[in-house]
Tab-separated table of C-alpha atoms in Angstrom:
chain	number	residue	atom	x	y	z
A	856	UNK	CA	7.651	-50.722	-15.594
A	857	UNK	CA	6.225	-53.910	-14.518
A	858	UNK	CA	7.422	-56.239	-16.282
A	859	UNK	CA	10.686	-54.507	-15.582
A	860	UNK	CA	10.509	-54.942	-12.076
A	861	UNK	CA	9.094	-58.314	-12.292
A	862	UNK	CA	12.214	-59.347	-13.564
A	863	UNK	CA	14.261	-57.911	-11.240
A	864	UNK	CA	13.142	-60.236	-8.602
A	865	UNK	CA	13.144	-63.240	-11.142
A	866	UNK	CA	16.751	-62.222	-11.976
A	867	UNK	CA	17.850	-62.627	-8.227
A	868	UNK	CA	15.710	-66.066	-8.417
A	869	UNK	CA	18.165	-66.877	-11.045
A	870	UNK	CA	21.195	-66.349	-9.158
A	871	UNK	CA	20.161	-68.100	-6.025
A	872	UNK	CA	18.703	-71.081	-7.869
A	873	UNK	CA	21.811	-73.175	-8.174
A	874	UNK	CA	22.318	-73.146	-4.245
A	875	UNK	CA	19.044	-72.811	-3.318
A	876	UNK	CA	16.754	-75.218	-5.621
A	877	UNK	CA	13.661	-73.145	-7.238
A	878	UNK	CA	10.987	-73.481	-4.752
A	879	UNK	CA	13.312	-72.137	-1.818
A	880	UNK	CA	14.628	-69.083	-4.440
A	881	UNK	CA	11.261	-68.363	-4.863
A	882	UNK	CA	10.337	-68.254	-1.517
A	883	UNK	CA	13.216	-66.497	0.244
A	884	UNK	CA	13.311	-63.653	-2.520
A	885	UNK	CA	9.481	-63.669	-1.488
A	886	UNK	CA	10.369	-63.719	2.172
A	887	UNK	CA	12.719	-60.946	2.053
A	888	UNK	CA	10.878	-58.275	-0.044
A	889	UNK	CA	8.104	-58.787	2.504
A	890	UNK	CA	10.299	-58.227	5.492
A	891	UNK	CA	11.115	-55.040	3.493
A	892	UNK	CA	7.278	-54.150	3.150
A	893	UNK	CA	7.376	-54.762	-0.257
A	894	UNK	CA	5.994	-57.351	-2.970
A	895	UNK	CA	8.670	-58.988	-5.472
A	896	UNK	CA	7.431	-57.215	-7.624
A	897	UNK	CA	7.661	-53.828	-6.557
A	898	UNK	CA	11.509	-54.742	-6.116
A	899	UNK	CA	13.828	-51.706	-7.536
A	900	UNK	CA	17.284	-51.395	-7.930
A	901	UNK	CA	17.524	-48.944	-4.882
A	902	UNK	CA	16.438	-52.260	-2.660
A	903	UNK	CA	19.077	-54.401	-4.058
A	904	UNK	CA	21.598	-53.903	-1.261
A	905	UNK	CA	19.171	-54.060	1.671
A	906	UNK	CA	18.207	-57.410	0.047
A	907	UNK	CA	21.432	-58.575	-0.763
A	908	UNK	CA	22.611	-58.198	2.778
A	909	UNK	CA	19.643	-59.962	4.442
A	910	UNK	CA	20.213	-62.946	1.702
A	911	UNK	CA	23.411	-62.721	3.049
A	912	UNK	CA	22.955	-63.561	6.439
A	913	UNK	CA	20.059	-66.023	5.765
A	914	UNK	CA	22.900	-67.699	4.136
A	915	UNK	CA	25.804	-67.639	6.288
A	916	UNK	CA	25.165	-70.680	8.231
A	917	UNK	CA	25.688	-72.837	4.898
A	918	UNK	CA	28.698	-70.876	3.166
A	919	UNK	CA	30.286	-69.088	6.225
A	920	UNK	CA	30.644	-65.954	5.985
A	921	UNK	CA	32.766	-64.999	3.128
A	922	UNK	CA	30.829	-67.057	0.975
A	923	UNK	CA	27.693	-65.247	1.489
A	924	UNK	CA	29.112	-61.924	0.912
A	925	UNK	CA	30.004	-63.328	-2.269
A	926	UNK	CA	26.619	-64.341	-3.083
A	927	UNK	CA	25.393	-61.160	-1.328
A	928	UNK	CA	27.896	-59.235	-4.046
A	929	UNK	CA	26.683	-61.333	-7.045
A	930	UNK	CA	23.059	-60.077	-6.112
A	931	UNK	CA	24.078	-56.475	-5.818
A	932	UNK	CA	25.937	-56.845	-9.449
A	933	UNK	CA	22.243	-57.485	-10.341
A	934	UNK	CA	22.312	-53.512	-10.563
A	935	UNK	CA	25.196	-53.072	-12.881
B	412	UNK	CA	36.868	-86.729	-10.873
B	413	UNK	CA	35.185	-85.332	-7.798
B	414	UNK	CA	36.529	-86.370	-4.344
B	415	UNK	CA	32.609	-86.770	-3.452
B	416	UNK	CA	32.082	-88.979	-6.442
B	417	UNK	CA	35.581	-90.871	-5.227
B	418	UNK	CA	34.370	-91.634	-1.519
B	419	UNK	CA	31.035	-92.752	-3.298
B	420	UNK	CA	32.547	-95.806	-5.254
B	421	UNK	CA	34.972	-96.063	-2.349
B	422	UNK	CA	32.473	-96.071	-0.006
B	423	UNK	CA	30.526	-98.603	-1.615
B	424	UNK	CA	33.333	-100.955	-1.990
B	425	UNK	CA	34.164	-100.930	1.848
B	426	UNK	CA	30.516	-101.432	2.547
B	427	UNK	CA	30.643	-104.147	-0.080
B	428	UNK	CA	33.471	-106.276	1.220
B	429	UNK	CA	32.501	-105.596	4.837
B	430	UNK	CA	28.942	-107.388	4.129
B	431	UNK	CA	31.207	-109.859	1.844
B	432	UNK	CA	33.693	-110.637	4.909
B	433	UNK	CA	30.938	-110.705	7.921
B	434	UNK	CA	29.001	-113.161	5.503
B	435	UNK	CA	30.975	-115.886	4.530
B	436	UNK	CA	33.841	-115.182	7.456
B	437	UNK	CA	36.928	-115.880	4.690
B	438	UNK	CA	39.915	-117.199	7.109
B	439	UNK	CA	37.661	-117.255	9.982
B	440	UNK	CA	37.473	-115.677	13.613
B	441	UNK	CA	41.085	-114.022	13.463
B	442	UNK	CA	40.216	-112.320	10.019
B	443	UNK	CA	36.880	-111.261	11.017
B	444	UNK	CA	38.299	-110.384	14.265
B	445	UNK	CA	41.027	-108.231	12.437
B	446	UNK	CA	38.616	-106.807	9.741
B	447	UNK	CA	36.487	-105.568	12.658
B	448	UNK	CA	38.502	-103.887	14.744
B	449	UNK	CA	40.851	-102.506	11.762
B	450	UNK	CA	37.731	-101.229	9.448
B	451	UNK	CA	36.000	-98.777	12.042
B	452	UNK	CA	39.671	-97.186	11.851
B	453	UNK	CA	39.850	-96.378	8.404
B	454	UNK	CA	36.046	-95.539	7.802
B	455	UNK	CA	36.472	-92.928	10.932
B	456	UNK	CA	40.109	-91.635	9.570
B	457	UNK	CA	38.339	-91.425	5.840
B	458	UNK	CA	35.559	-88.720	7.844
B	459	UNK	CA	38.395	-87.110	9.785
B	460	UNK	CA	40.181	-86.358	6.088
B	461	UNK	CA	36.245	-85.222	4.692
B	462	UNK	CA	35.637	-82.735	7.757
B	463	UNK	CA	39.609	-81.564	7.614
B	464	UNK	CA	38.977	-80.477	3.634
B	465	UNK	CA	35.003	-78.928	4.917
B	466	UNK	CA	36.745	-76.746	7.565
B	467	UNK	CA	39.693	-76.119	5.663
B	468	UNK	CA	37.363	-74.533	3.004
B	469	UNK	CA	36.074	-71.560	5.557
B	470	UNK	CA	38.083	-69.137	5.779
B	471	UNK	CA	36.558	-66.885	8.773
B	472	UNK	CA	36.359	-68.341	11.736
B	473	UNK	CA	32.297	-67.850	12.343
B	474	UNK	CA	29.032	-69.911	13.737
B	475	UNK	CA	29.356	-71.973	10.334
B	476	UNK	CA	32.799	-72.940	11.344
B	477	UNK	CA	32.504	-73.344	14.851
B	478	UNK	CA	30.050	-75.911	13.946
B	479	UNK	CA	32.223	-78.138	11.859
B	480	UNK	CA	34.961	-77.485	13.794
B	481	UNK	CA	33.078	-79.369	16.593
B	482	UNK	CA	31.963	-81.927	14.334
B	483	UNK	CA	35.674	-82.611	13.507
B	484	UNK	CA	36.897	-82.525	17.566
B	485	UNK	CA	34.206	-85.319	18.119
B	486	UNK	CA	35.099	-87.728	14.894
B	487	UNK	CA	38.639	-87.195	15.847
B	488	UNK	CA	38.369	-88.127	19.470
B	489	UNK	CA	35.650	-91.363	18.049
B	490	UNK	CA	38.831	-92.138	15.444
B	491	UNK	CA	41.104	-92.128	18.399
B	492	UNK	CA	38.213	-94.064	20.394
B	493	UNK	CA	38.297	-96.900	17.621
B	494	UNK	CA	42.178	-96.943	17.257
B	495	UNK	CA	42.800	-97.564	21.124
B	496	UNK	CA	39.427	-100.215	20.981
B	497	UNK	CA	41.062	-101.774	18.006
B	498	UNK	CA	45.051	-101.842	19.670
B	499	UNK	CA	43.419	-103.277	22.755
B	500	UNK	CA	41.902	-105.954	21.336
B	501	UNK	CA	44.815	-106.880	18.351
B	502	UNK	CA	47.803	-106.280	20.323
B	503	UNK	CA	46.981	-106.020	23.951
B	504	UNK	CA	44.645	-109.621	23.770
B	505	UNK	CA	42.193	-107.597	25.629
B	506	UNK	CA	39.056	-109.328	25.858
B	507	UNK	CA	36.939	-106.049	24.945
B	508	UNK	CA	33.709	-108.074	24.608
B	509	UNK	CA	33.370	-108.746	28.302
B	510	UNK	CA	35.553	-105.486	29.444
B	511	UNK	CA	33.811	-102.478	29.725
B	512	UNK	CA	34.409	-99.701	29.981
B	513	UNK	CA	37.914	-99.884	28.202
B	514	UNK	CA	40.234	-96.688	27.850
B	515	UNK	CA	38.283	-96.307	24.015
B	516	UNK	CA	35.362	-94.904	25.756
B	517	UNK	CA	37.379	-92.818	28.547
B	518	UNK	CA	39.172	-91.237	25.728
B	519	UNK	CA	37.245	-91.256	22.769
B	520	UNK	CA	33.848	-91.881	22.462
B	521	UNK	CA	32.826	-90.534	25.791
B	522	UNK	CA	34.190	-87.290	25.208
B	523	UNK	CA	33.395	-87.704	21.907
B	524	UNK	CA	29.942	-86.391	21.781
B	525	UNK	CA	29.646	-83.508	23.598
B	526	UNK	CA	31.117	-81.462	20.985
B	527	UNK	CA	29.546	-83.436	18.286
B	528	UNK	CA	25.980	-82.803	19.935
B	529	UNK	CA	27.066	-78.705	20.352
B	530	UNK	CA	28.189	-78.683	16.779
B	531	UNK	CA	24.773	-80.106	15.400
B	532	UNK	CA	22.411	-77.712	17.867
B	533	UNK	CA	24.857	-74.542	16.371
B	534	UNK	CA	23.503	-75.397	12.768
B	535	UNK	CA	19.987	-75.952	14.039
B	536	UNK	CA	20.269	-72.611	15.899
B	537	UNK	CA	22.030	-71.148	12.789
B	538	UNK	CA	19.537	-72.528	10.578
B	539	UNK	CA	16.647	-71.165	12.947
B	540	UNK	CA	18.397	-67.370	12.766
B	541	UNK	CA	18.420	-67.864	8.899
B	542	UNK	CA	14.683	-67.145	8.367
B	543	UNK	CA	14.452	-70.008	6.088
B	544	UNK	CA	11.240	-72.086	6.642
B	545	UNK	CA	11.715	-74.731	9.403
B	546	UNK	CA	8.428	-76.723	7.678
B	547	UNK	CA	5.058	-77.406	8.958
B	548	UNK	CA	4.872	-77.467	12.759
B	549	UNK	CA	2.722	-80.920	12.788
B	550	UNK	CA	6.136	-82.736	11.440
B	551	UNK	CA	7.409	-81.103	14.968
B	552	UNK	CA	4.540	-82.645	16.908
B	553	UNK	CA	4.527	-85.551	15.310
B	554	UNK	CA	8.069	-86.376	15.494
B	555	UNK	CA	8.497	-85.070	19.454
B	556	UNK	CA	6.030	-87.938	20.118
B	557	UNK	CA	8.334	-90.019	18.256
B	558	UNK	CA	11.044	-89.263	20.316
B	559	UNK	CA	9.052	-89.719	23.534
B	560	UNK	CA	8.435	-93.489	22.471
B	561	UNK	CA	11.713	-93.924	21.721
B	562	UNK	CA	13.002	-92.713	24.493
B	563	UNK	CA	10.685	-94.855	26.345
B	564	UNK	CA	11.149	-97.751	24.742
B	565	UNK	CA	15.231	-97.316	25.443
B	566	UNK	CA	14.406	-96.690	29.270
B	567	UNK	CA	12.718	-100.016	29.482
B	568	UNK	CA	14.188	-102.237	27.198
B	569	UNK	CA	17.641	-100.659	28.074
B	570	UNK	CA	18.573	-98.074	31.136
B	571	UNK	CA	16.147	-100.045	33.211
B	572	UNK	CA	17.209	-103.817	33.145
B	573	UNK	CA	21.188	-102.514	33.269
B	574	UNK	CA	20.053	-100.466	36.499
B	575	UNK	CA	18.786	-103.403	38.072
B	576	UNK	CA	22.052	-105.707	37.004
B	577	UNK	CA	23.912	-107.039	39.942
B	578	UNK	CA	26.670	-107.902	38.003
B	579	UNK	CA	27.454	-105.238	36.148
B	580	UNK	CA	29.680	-102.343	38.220
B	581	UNK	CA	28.202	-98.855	39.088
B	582	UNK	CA	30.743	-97.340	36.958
B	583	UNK	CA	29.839	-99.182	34.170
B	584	UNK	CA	25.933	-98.936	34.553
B	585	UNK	CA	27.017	-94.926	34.177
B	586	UNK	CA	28.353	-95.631	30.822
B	587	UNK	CA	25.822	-97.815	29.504
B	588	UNK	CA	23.517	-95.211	30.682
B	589	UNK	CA	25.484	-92.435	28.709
B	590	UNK	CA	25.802	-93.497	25.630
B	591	UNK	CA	21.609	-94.218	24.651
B	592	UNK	CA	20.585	-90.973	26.495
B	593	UNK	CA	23.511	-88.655	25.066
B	594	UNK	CA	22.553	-90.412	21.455
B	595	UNK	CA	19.048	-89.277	21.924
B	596	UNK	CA	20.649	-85.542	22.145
B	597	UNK	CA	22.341	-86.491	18.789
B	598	UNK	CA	19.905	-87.855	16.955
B	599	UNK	CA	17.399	-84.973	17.702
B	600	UNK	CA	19.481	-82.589	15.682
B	601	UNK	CA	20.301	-85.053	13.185
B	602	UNK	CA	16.484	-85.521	12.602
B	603	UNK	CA	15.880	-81.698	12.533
B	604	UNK	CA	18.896	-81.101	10.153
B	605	UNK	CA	17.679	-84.158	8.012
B	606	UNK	CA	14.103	-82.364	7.694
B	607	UNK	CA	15.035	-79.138	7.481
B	608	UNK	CA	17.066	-80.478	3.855
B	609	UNK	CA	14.223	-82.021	2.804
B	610	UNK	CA	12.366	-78.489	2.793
B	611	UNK	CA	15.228	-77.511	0.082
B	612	UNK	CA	14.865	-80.150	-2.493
B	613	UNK	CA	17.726	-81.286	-4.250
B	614	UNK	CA	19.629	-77.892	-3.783
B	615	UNK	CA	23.315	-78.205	-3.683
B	616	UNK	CA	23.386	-76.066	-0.547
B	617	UNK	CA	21.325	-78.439	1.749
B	618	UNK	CA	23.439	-81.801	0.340
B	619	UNK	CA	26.108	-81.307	2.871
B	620	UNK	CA	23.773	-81.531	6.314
B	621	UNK	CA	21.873	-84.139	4.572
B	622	UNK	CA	24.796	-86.394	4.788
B	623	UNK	CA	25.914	-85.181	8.199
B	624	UNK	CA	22.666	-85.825	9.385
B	625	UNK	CA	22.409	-89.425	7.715
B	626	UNK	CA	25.985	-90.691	9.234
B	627	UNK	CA	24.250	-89.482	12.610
B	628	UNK	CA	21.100	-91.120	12.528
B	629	UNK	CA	22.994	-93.911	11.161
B	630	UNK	CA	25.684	-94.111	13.856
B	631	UNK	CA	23.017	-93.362	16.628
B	632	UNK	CA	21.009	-96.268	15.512
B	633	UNK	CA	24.133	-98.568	15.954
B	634	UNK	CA	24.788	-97.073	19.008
B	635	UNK	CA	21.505	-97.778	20.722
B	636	UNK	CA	22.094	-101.413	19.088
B	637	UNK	CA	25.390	-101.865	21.009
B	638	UNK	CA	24.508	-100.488	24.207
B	639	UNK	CA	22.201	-103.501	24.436
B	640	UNK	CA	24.033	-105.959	22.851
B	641	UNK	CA	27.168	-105.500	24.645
B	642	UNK	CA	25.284	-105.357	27.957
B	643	UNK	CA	23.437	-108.631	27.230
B	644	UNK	CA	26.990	-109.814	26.245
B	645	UNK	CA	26.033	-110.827	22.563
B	646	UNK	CA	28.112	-108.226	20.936
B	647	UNK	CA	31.311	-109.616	18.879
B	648	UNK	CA	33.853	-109.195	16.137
B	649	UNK	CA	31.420	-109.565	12.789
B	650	UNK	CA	28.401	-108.012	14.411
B	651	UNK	CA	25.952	-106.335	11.795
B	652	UNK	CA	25.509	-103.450	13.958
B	653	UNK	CA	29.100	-102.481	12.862
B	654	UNK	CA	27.837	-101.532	9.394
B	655	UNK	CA	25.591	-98.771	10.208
B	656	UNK	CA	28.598	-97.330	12.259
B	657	UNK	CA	31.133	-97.743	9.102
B	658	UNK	CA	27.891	-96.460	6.614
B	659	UNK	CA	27.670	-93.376	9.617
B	660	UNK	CA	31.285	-92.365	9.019
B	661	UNK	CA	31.187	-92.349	5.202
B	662	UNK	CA	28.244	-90.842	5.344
B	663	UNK	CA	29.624	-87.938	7.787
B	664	UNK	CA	32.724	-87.738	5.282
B	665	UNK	CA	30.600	-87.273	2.248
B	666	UNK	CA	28.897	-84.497	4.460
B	667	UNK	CA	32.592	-82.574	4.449
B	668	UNK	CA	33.809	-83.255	0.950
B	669	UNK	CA	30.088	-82.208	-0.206
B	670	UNK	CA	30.426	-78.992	2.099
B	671	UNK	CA	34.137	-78.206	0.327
B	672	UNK	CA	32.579	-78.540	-3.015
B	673	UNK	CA	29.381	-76.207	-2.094
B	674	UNK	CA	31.793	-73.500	-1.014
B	675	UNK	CA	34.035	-74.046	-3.904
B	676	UNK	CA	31.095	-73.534	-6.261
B	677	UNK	CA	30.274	-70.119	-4.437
């Protein structure tokens, strides 16, 4: 279940690598699970959205916000 | 080929022939005279074209866009402050170097920064609602004491021996006194926006205000420059300074056509 998990959160590091460089996917992935209360790797599908949308608007001021909903999308995707 | 990767070896070749021209002065004064006053038009034409395609690439009209959209207003009324400068001087025969302030700085460059300066704090204050990292808090510190000296140094080396100028007209002490202090409200942004892109790396979503905030500090720099040098009347056609201005807009430009690509990418 773990590992499972574990790469849930790297997944989403995966996706926001490109645009954000490693070190900052990292970190904002770790960021926003903790404003959730959680740890990255307690990150489940049911969080994806919540996530998504604050990813979203960390991210707006960059990509405007169409853009970000895209990227916010691409995250929730994650899921399916 | 990428339109960034274009204005690169373009760039480079204006900056190039510009260092060629103010070097060995080919056809002398009237070229130099011509290539100084005609240059600062393209360059600042070449950003209004790289903020155009940035904006263009936003489609709703939020903080992100407001911002450019401001940066864009202020290059366009600094394009139109370098076209008049440049018709003054090449068809008028005005003798800019000892006439100031001309209608360049009523119309553009004056005006010019305020929404230049509101467009740079709106990505700082954008940036700060992100919840990214804004860095280690000693790089603040450290860098408002920075500003302090500099702003000190400008008072006295500057504001201070232009105050006490006989010669020089009130109205024109105003403007001298404008441009260094409304530059220090542009390059403290510029700084911030430079750091804060340093935090991310080589990520291809920071590029864009890494090049904004270059072409500012660049342009700022040159401004402080001039203020002096035109007050202490050793400010001509073929001046050095002019190179960190044209460097500034290309740099600006390369912000916007690096801003396009990022959203592109998306």
């Amino acid at each position: 279940m773990n590992n499972m998990t574990d790469s849930l959160a790297r997944r989403i590091e995966i996706v926001l690598t490109p645009l954000l460089g490693e070190l900052m996917a990292i970190t904002t992935v770790k960021l926003q699970c903790s404003k959730m209360g959680i740890k990255p790797e307690e990150l489940g599908y049911p969080d994806l959205p919540t996530l998504a949308k604050n990813i979203e608007r960390a991210v707006i001021i960059f990509l405007g916000s169409d853009k970000a909903k895209e990227l916010s999308q691409s995250i929730v995707r994650i899921n399916s | 080929m990428k339109k960034s990767k274009l204005l690169w070896i373009m760039g480079l070749v204006i900056i190039v022939i510009n260092l060629y021209v103010y070097i060995f002065k080919p056809g002398g004064d009237v070229v130099l005279k011509y290539f100084s006053d005609i240059l600062p038009v393209i360059c600042s034409f070449i950003t209004v074209l790289g903020l155009s395609a940035a904006l263009k690439s936003f489609k709703v009209f939020d903080q992100a866009k407001l911002s450019w959209f401001l940066l864009l207003i202020g290059i366009v009324l600094f394009f139109l402050g370098e076209t008049i400068y440049g018709v003054l001087e090449l068809v008028f025969k005005v003798d800019v170097a000892n006439v100031f302030p001309t209608y360049a700085d009523w119309i553009g460059w004056i005006p010019g920064y305020i929404p230049m300066i509101i467009g740079l704090w709106l990505l700082v204050n954008g940036y700060k609602k992100s919840g990214f990292s804004f860095g280690n808090p000693r790089t603040y510190v450290l860098a408002s004491i920075f500003f302090i000296l500099l702003a000190v140094a400008i008072i006295t080396t500057i504001l201070i021996p232009i105050a006490h100028d006989s010669e020089t007209s009130t109205i024109a002490k105003y403007v001298y006194f404008y441009y260094p202090i409304f530059d220090i409200f542009i390059i403290v942004p510029a700084v911030i926006l430079a750091y804060i892109t340093n935090l991310f790396g080589k990520a291809k979503i920071s590029l864009p205000w890494r090049y904004i905030a270059l072409g500012f500090i660049c342009m700022t720099i040159a401004d402080i420059l001039y203020s002096y040098l035109q007050w202490s009347s050793q400010y001509g056609s073929g001046n050095y300074t002019d190179l960190a201005w044209h460097a500034g807009y290309l740099f600006i430009a390369l912000g916007g056509l690096y801003q396009k690509e990022l959203i592109d990418s998306v």
